[in-house]
Coordinates of C-alpha atoms in Angstrom, one line a residue:
X21 CA 0.0 0.0 0.0
X22 CA 1.3 3.4 -0.9
X23 CA 1.4 6.1 1.7
X24 CA 0.9 9.8 1.5
X25 CA 3.0 13.0 2.1
X26 CA 1.6 16.2 3.6
X27 CA 3.9 19.2 2.7
X28 CA 2.9 21.4 5.6
X29 CA 3.8 25.0 6.1
X30 CA 4.8 25.1 9.8
X31 CA 4.5 28.9 10.1
X32 CA 7.0 31.5 11.0
X33 CA 7.9 30.5 14.5
X34 CA 4.9 31.3 16.7
X35 CA 3.4 27.9 17.2
X36 CA -0.1 29.5 17.4
X37 CA 0.2 30.4 13.7
X38 CA 0.0 26.8 12.6
X39 CA -3.1 26.2 10.6
X40 CA -5.9 23.9 11.9
X41 CA -5.4 21.6 9.0
X42 CA -1.7 21.5 9.5
X43 CA -2.2 20.3 13.1
X44 CA -4.6 17.7 11.9
X45 CA -2.1 16.3 9.4
X46 CA 0.6 16.1 12.0
X47 CA -1.7 14.2 14.3
X48 CA -2.4 11.7 11.6
X49 CA 1.2 11.1 10.6
X50 CA 3.3 8.0 11.1
X51 CA 6.4 9.9 10.3
X52 CA 7.2 13.6 11.0
X53 CA 10.1 15.1 9.0
X54 CA 10.9 18.6 10.3
X55 CA 13.1 21.6 9.6
X56 CA 15.3 23.9 11.7
X57 CA 12.7 26.7 11.6
X58 CA 9.7 24.6 12.5
X59 CA 8.8 25.3 16.2
X60 CA 9.5 22.3 18.5
X61 CA 6.2 22.9 20.1
X62 CA 4.5 21.7 16.9
X63 CA 6.0 18.3 17.4
X64 CA 3.7 17.9 20.5
X65 CA 0.8 17.4 18.0
X66 CA 2.4 14.2 16.8
X67 CA 1.4 10.8 18.0
X68 CA 3.6 9.3 20.7
X69 CA 4.5 6.4 18.3
X70 CA 5.3 8.6 15.4
X71 CA 8.8 8.5 14.0
X72 CA 10.5 11.9 14.3
X73 CA 13.2 12.8 11.8
X74 CA 15.1 16.1 11.9
X75 CA 16.5 17.3 8.5
X76 CA 17.2 21.0 9.4
X77 CA 19.3 23.4 7.5
X78 CA 21.1 26.1 9.4
X79 CA 23.5 28.6 7.8
X80 CA 24.8 26.2 5.2
X81 CA 25.0 23.3 7.7
X82 CA 22.6 20.7 6.2
X83 CA 21.7 17.7 8.3
X84 CA 20.6 16.1 5.0
X85 CA 21.1 17.5 1.5
X86 CA 17.9 18.3 -0.3
X87 CA 18.2 15.2 -2.6
X88 CA 18.4 12.9 0.4
X89 CA 15.3 14.6 2.0
X90 CA 13.4 14.0 -1.3
X91 CA 14.5 10.4 -1.3
X92 CA 13.5 10.0 2.4
X93 CA 10.0 11.3 1.8
X94 CA 9.6 8.9 -1.1
X95 CA 10.9 5.9 0.8
X96 CA 8.7 6.4 3.8
X97 CA 5.6 7.0 1.8
X98 CA 6.3 4.1 -0.5
X99 CA 6.5 1.9 2.6
X100 CA 2.8 2.7 3.2
X101 CA 3.4 5.4 5.8
X102 CA 1.7 8.8 6.2
X103 CA 4.4 11.5 6.3
X104 CA 4.1 15.0 7.7
X105 CA 6.8 17.1 6.1
X106 CA 7.1 20.3 8.3
X107 CA 8.7 23.2 6.5
X108 CA 9.2 26.6 8.1
X109 CA 6.8 29.3 6.9
X110 CA 5.0 28.3 3.7
X111 CA 6.3 25.3 1.6
X112 CA 5.9 27.2 -1.7
X113 CA 7.6 30.5 -0.7
X114 CA 11.3 29.9 -0.9
X115 CA 10.8 26.6 0.9
X116 CA 11.7 24.2 -1.9
X117 CA 8.4 22.6 -1.5
X118 CA 7.9 22.6 -5.3
X119 CA 11.0 20.5 -5.7
X120 CA 9.8 18.0 -3.1
X121 CA 6.4 17.8 -4.8
X122 CA 8.0 17.2 -8.2
X123 CA 10.0 14.3 -6.7
X124 CA 6.8 12.8 -5.2
X125 CA 5.0 13.1 -8.6
X126 CA 7.9 11.3 -10.3
X127 CA 7.7 8.5 -7.7
X128 CA 3.9 8.2 -8.0
X129 CA 3.4 9.2 -4.3
X130 CA 0.1 10.9 -3.3
X131 CA 0.6 14.3 -1.6
X132 CA -1.1 17.4 -0.4
X133 CA 0.1 20.9 0.1
X134 CA -0.9 22.6 3.4
X135 CA -0.1 26.3 3.1
X136 CA 1.5 28.0 6.0
X137 CA 1.8 31.6 7.3
X138 CA 5.0 32.8 5.7
X139 CA 7.6 34.8 7.7
X140 CA 7.5 37.2 4.8
X141 CA 4.1 38.4 6.0
X142 CA 4.1 37.4 9.7
X143 CA 7.5 38.9 10.8
X144 CA 6.7 42.4 9.5
X145 CA 3.2 42.2 11.1
X146 CA 4.8 41.3 14.5
X147 CA 7.3 44.1 14.1
X148 CA 4.5 46.6 13.4
X149 CA 5.2 47.0 9.7
X150 CA 2.2 46.7 7.3
X151 CA 3.5 45.6 3.9
X152 CA 0.8 47.6 2.1
X153 CA -0.8 50.8 3.2
X154 CA -3.0 53.2 1.2
X155 CA -0.7 56.1 1.8
X156 CA 2.6 54.4 1.2
X157 CA 2.5 51.1 -0.7
X158 CA 0.1 49.4 -3.1
X159 CA 2.6 46.8 -4.3
X160 CA 4.9 44.3 -2.5
X161 CA 7.5 41.9 -3.8
X162 CA 9.0 38.9 -2.1
X163 CA 12.6 38.3 -3.1
X164 CA 15.1 35.6 -2.2
X165 CA 18.2 37.0 -0.6
X166 CA 20.1 33.8 -1.3
X167 CA 19.9 32.6 -4.9
X168 CA 20.8 29.1 -6.1
X169 CA 24.6 29.1 -5.9
X170 CA 24.7 26.9 -9.1
X171 CA 23.3 29.8 -11.2
X172 CA 25.8 31.4 -13.6
X173 CA 24.1 34.8 -13.2
X174 CA 21.5 36.5 -11.0
X175 CA 17.9 36.5 -12.2
X176 CA 16.9 39.3 -9.9
X177 CA 15.8 42.4 -11.8
X178 CA 17.3 45.1 -9.5
X179 CA 16.1 48.0 -11.7
X180 CA 12.5 46.8 -11.5
X181 CA 12.7 46.3 -7.7
X182 CA 14.4 49.6 -7.1
X183 CA 12.0 51.7 -9.2
X184 CA 8.6 50.0 -9.5
X185 CA 7.7 48.3 -6.2
X186 CA 7.1 50.2 -3.0
X187 CA 7.7 47.4 -0.5
X188 CA 10.4 44.8 -0.8
X189 CA 10.8 41.8 1.5
X190 CA 14.0 39.7 1.2
X191 CA 14.1 36.3 2.8
X192 CA 17.4 34.5 3.7
X193 CA 19.3 37.7 2.9
X194 CA 20.9 39.0 6.1
X195 CA 24.4 37.7 5.0
X196 CA 23.9 39.6 1.7
X197 CA 22.4 42.7 3.2
X198 CA 25.3 45.0 2.1
X199 CA 25.0 43.7 -1.5
X200 CA 21.2 44.1 -1.5
X201 CA 21.4 47.7 -0.2
X202 CA 24.1 48.6 -2.7
X203 CA 22.2 47.1 -5.7
X204 CA 19.0 49.0 -4.8
X205 CA 20.8 52.3 -4.4
X206 CA 22.8 51.8 -7.6
X207 CA 19.6 51.2 -9.5
X208 CA 17.8 54.3 -8.2
X209 CA 16.3 53.6 -4.8
X210 CA 16.9 56.6 -2.5
X211 CA 19.5 55.9 0.2
X212 CA 17.1 57.5 2.7
X213 CA 14.5 54.7 2.1
X214 CA 13.5 53.2 5.4
X215 CA 14.7 49.6 6.0
X216 CA 14.3 47.0 8.8
X217 CA 15.8 43.6 9.6
X218 CA 13.7 41.3 11.8
X219 CA 15.4 38.3 13.4
X220 CA 13.4 35.4 14.8
X221 CA 10.2 37.1 13.8
X222 CA 7.0 36.1 15.8
X223 CA 9.0 34.4 18.5
X224 CA 9.9 35.7 22.0
X225 CA 13.4 36.1 20.7
X226 CA 12.3 38.6 18.0
X227 CA 14.7 41.5 17.5
X228 CA 14.1 44.3 15.0
X229 CA 16.7 46.8 13.8
X230 CA 15.6 49.8 11.8
X231 CA 17.4 52.3 9.7
X232 CA 17.7 53.4 6.0
X233 CA 19.3 51.8 3.0
X234 CA 22.5 53.7 3.7
X235 CA 22.6 53.0 7.5
X236 CA 21.0 49.6 7.9
X237 CA 24.1 47.5 7.3
X238 CA 26.1 49.3 10.0
X239 CA 23.2 49.1 12.5
X240 CA 22.7 45.4 11.8
X241 CA 26.4 44.7 12.2
X242 CA 26.5 46.7 15.5
X243 CA 23.5 44.7 16.8
X244 CA 25.0 41.4 15.8
X245 CA 21.9 40.3 13.9
X246 CA 22.4 36.9 12.2
X247 CA 20.1 34.5 10.4
X248 CA 17.3 33.6 10.5
X249 CA 16.2 37.1 9.6
X250 CA 14.2 38.9 6.9
X251 CA 14.7 42.4 5.4
X252 CA 11.9 44.8 4.8
X253 CA 12.5 47.9 2.6
X254 CA 10.0 50.7 1.9
X255 CA 8.2 53.7 3.4
X256 CA 5.9 51.4 5.4
X257 CA 8.9 50.7 7.7
X258 CA 8.3 54.2 9.0
X259 CA 5.1 53.1 10.6
X260 CA 6.8 50.7 13.0
X261 CA 7.3 53.3 15.8
X262 CA 3.5 53.6 16.0
X263 CA 2.5 50.0 15.4
X264 CA 5.2 47.8 17.1
X265 CA 2.8 45.9 19.4
X266 CA 4.7 42.7 19.8
X267 CA 8.0 44.1 21.2
X268 CA 6.0 46.4 23.6
X269 CA 4.8 43.5 25.7
X270 CA 6.0 43.8 29.3
X271 CA 8.3 40.8 29.4
X272 CA 9.5 40.9 25.8
X273 CA 13.2 39.8 25.6
X274 CA 13.2 38.3 29.1
X275 CA 14.4 34.7 29.3
X276 CA 12.6 32.9 32.1
X277 CA 13.2 29.5 33.6
X278 CA 10.1 27.6 34.5
X279 CA 10.9 24.9 37.1
X280 CA 7.4 23.5 37.4
X281 CA 6.7 19.8 36.6
X282 CA 6.5 19.5 32.8
X283 CA 3.0 18.2 32.7
X284 CA 1.8 21.2 34.8
X285 CA 3.9 23.9 33.3
X286 CA 1.8 24.7 30.2
X287 CA -0.4 27.3 31.9
X288 CA 2.6 29.2 33.3
X289 CA 4.6 28.9 30.1
X290 CA 1.6 30.2 28.0
X291 CA 1.0 33.1 30.3
X292 CA 4.6 34.2 30.4
X293 CA 4.9 33.7 26.6
X294 CA 1.8 35.8 26.0
X295 CA 3.5 38.6 28.1
X296 CA 6.5 38.4 25.8
X297 CA 8.9 36.1 27.7
X298 CA 11.0 33.4 26.2
X299 CA 10.6 30.4 28.5
X300 CA 13.1 27.7 29.2
X301 CA 11.4 24.7 30.7
X302 CA 13.7 23.1 33.3
X303 CA 11.3 20.9 35.4
X304 CA 12.9 20.2 38.8
X305 CA 10.1 17.8 39.9
X306 CA 7.8 15.3 38.4
X307 CA 4.5 14.0 39.8
X308 CA 4.7 10.2 40.7
X309 CA 2.3 7.7 42.3
X310 CA 2.7 7.2 46.1
X311 CA 4.8 4.3 47.2
X312 CA 1.5 2.5 47.8
X313 CA -2.0 3.2 46.8
X314 CA -3.3 1.1 49.7
X315 CA -3.9 3.9 52.2
X316 CA -5.8 6.1 49.7
X317 CA -7.8 3.1 48.3
X318 CA -8.8 2.2 51.9
X319 CA -9.9 5.7 52.6
X320 CA -12.0 5.7 49.4
X321 CA -13.5 2.4 50.2
X322 CA -14.6 3.8 53.6
X323 CA -15.4 7.3 52.2
X324 CA -18.8 7.4 54.0
X325 CA -16.9 7.5 57.3
X326 CA -15.5 11.0 56.5
X327 CA -17.3 14.3 57.1
X328 CA -14.8 16.4 55.2
X329 CA -12.2 16.1 52.4
X330 CA -9.5 18.8 52.2
X331 CA -7.8 19.3 48.8
X332 CA -4.6 21.2 48.9
X333 CA -3.7 21.1 45.1
X334 CA -5.0 20.3 41.7
X335 CA -2.8 17.2 41.7
X336 CA -4.6 15.9 44.9
X337 CA -8.0 16.4 43.2
X338 CA -7.0 14.7 40.0
X339 CA -5.4 11.7 41.6
X340 CA -8.1 11.3 44.2
X341 CA -10.8 11.1 41.6
X342 CA -8.7 8.8 39.4
X343 CA -8.5 6.3 42.2
X344 CA -12.2 6.8 43.1
X345 CA -13.2 5.9 39.5
X346 CA -10.6 3.1 39.5
X347 CA -12.4 1.5 42.5
X348 CA -15.7 1.5 40.7
X349 CA -17.2 4.5 42.5
X350 CA -18.2 8.0 41.2
X351 CA -19.0 11.4 42.6
X352 CA -22.2 10.1 44.2
X353 CA -20.1 8.5 46.8
X354 CA -19.3 12.0 48.1
X355 CA -22.9 13.1 48.5
X356 CA -22.6 13.4 52.3
X357 CA -19.1 14.7 52.4
X358 CA -18.2 18.4 52.6
X359 CA -15.1 19.8 50.9
X360 CA -12.5 22.5 51.4
X361 CA -9.9 23.7 48.9
X362 CA -6.7 25.7 48.9
X363 CA -6.7 28.1 46.0
X364 CA -9.1 28.8 43.1
X365 CA -7.3 26.5 40.7
X366 CA -7.9 23.6 43.1
X367 CA -11.6 24.6 43.5
X368 CA -12.0 24.9 39.8
X369 CA -10.6 21.4 39.3
X370 CA -13.0 20.1 41.9
X371 CA -15.9 21.8 40.2
X372 CA -15.0 20.1 36.9
X373 CA -16.0 16.9 38.7
X374 CA -19.4 18.5 39.6
X375 CA -18.6 19.4 43.2
X376 CA -18.4 23.0 44.5
X377 CA -16.1 23.5 47.4
X378 CA -17.8 24.4 50.7
X379 CA -14.7 26.3 52.0
X380 CA -12.4 28.4 49.8
X381 CA -10.3 30.8 51.9
X382 CA -9.1 34.1 50.6
X383 CA -5.5 33.2 51.2
X384 CA -4.0 30.2 49.4
X385 CA -2.0 28.4 52.0
X386 CA -2.5 25.7 54.6
X387 CA -2.8 28.2 57.4
X388 CA -5.8 29.7 55.7
X389 CA -7.7 26.4 55.8
X390 CA -6.9 26.1 59.5
X391 CA -8.3 29.6 60.1
X392 CA -11.4 28.8 58.0
X393 CA -12.1 25.7 60.0
X394 CA -12.2 27.8 63.2
X395 CA -15.7 28.9 62.1
X396 CA -16.8 25.2 61.7
X397 CA -17.8 22.8 64.4
X398 CA -14.9 20.3 63.7
X399 CA -14.4 18.8 67.1
X400 CA -15.0 15.1 66.6
X401 CA -15.4 15.5 62.8
X402 CA -13.5 13.1 60.5
X403 CA -11.4 14.8 57.9
X404 CA -9.6 13.1 54.9
X405 CA -6.5 14.8 53.7
X406 CA -5.2 13.3 50.4
X407 CA -2.1 15.2 49.3
X408 CA 1.6 15.1 48.5
X409 CA 3.7 12.7 50.6
X410 CA 6.2 15.5 51.4
X411 CA 3.6 18.1 52.3
X412 CA 4.1 20.4 55.4
X413 CA 2.6 19.0 58.6
X414 CA 0.9 22.3 59.7
X415 CA -2.5 21.3 58.3
X416 CA -3.1 17.9 60.0
X417 CA -1.4 19.1 63.2
X418 CA -3.5 22.2 63.6
X419 CA -6.8 20.5 62.7
X420 CA -6.0 17.7 65.2
X421 CA -5.5 20.4 67.8
X422 CA -9.0 21.7 67.1
X423 CA -10.3 18.2 67.9
X424 CA -10.7 16.8 64.4
X425 CA -9.8 13.2 63.6
X426 CA -7.5 13.7 60.5
X427 CA -6.6 10.9 58.1
X428 CA -3.7 11.9 56.0
X429 CA -2.9 9.8 52.9
X430 CA -0.4 10.2 50.1
X431 CA -2.1 10.8 46.8
X432 CA 1.2 11.4 45.0
X433 CA 4.8 12.1 45.4
X434 CA 7.0 14.8 43.9
X435 CA 10.4 13.4 42.7
X436 CA 13.4 15.4 41.6
X437 CA 14.3 15.7 37.9
X438 CA 17.8 16.5 36.7
X439 CA 17.5 15.8 32.9
X440 CA 17.9 19.4 31.9
X441 CA 20.7 20.5 34.3
X442 CA 23.3 20.7 31.5
X443 CA 21.2 23.1 29.4
X444 CA 20.4 25.2 32.4
X445 CA 24.0 25.6 33.5
X446 CA 25.1 26.4 30.0
X447 CA 22.5 29.2 29.7
X448 CA 23.5 30.6 33.1
X449 CA 27.1 30.6 32.2
X450 CA 26.3 32.6 29.0
X451 CA 24.3 35.1 31.0
X452 CA 21.2 34.0 29.0
X453 CA 18.8 33.8 32.0
X454 CA 16.9 36.8 33.4
X455 CA 14.5 35.2 35.8
X456 CA 13.8 31.9 37.6
X457 CA 10.3 31.1 38.8
X458 CA 9.5 28.8 41.7
X459 CA 6.0 27.5 42.2
X460 CA 6.5 25.3 45.3
X461 CA 9.1 24.6 48.0
X462 CA 9.9 21.3 46.3
X463 CA 10.8 23.1 43.0
X464 CA 13.3 25.2 45.0
X465 CA 14.8 22.3 46.9
X466 CA 15.3 20.2 43.8
X467 CA 16.6 23.2 41.8
X468 CA 19.5 23.5 44.1
X469 CA 20.7 20.0 43.2
X470 CA 21.0 21.0 39.6
X471 CA 23.8 23.5 40.2
X472 CA 27.3 22.7 41.4
X473 CA 27.4 23.9 45.0
X474 CA 30.7 25.7 44.6
X475 CA 29.4 27.7 41.5
X476 CA 25.8 28.3 42.5
X477 CA 26.3 31.8 43.7
X478 CA 28.3 32.9 40.7
X479 CA 25.9 31.2 38.2
X480 CA 22.9 33.0 39.8
X481 CA 24.6 36.4 39.9
X482 CA 22.3 39.0 38.3
X483 CA 19.4 36.5 38.0
X484 CA 16.0 37.6 39.4
X485 CA 14.2 35.0 41.6
X486 CA 10.4 34.9 41.7
X487 CA 8.3 32.8 44.2
X488 CA 4.6 32.0 44.0
X489 CA 4.1 32.8 47.7
X490 CA 5.7 33.4 51.1
X491 CA 6.1 29.7 51.9
X492 CA 8.0 29.1 48.7
X493 CA 10.0 32.3 49.2
X494 CA 11.0 31.3 52.8
X495 CA 12.2 28.0 51.5
X496 CA 14.3 29.7 48.8
X497 CA 15.8 32.2 51.3
X498 CA 16.8 29.3 53.7
X499 CA 18.6 27.7 50.8
X500 CA 20.5 30.8 50.1
X501 CA 18.5 32.4 47.3
X502 CA 18.0 36.2 47.1
X503 CA 14.3 36.4 46.4
X504 CA 13.2 39.5 44.5
X505 CA 9.6 38.8 43.7
X506 CA 6.9 37.2 45.9
X507 CA 3.3 37.0 44.6
X508 CA 0.6 38.6 46.7
X509 CA -1.9 36.1 45.2
X510 CA -0.5 32.6 45.3
X511 CA -1.6 31.5 41.9
X512 CA -0.1 31.4 38.4
X513 CA -1.9 34.6 37.5
X514 CA -0.7 36.2 40.7
X515 CA 2.9 35.2 40.0
X516 CA 2.8 36.6 36.5
X517 CA 1.2 39.8 37.7
X518 CA 4.0 40.2 40.3
X519 CA 6.7 39.6 37.7
X520 CA 5.2 42.2 35.4
X521 CA 4.9 44.7 38.3
X522 CA 8.5 44.1 39.2
X523 CA 9.8 44.9 35.7
X524 CA 7.4 47.9 35.3
X525 CA 8.6 49.5 38.5
X526 CA 11.1 52.3 38.2
X527 CA 14.7 51.2 38.9

């Protein structure tokens, strides 16, 4: 049986700009063949059993020559497999998608073209540069800045570009910027024509340098701009000062380490990215089952014996209900049980199972639950407390002092993770980290084990530390961290708001 190849435009870098159909094709693929410019986040759409093959090309360094990429697509599809070929931007705009399609036709392989958002359009938009504008430009041209090196002569009509088209967009041309500017000026374009170079357009690493044809080369060299970058030339570049929305976001250009468990980090990463930050995920913990399910299972079996259940985290809610369902019960088993939650996220997760929390204190820490129970007749009441095996003892101890009979069971464990230590240290050595976020005491404790003790202080010099709340901050201080940011509201949103406030405050 012959397979099929999807030639998919992966977009310009922002994973949110992948088309719906592109995502569907990735999910259906047996094999994913991807380029250097295709966002790694897009690979998360792929099935876990899909074969992943990197064929990226970076600055002349080709993992596979184009002919071998063509042959790879044919071989995989001919073996009856569905292949998703991810190409940065759009496959038919300087993406050599036409060449790959021709090879598939010669081999009799079925294929589809899935257009993508080209960086030629998206990068200027994110830089605040409209390619057309009624006052300035009614024509735009897309030009390669890197012609086929086997050509004996250039096929670019410099005179036509210089004199007849108001907006010019050059792709893959940053190395030839001086030549491009010289040719346009030589063929009649005014040296004062506005110009901009956009590197890593649409990503948190986006940098834009503006100038004119006669100054842009010097400014780009001074800024150290390298590929991947695009060049925009024309009067529309002058609108950037008014329209540059993307680079005005409060955390733009900040590199932030997220230490939360990988399967829980998405909300924080998305929020920080939306604020402009470039996130480096370095999970220091992972959520694991308890050493034994027996205590939790026994409590669930005897759930009618409890008057209250106190949930201290989203993890506790999810794992409690997973075991409840595993034991053949459902939410009706809790019909006579009252509930208390720490934090709105925990209460929201509980509500997703159809149960509204009876107690939700204003403050999101264990002490607040204790205070809330002071208004409840808890003496002699039975309270189930499913939570992390390593949790602080304050809650069961204080509730017991109030006369409650507390059954504390481990619903999960947090275990240290060190897989990304090398990348973290390398980024710290290069001064590439601005901020580190801690969302629990366990993330702090396990983070310290990632750094060589004798170099910890020097590696963290100049790095801002943010904690989700006072308990996490106290743990960090006891371990030698200088804590700069502590959220007033102990949630992901509260942490992000505190980070934005810190960077907005006058120095």
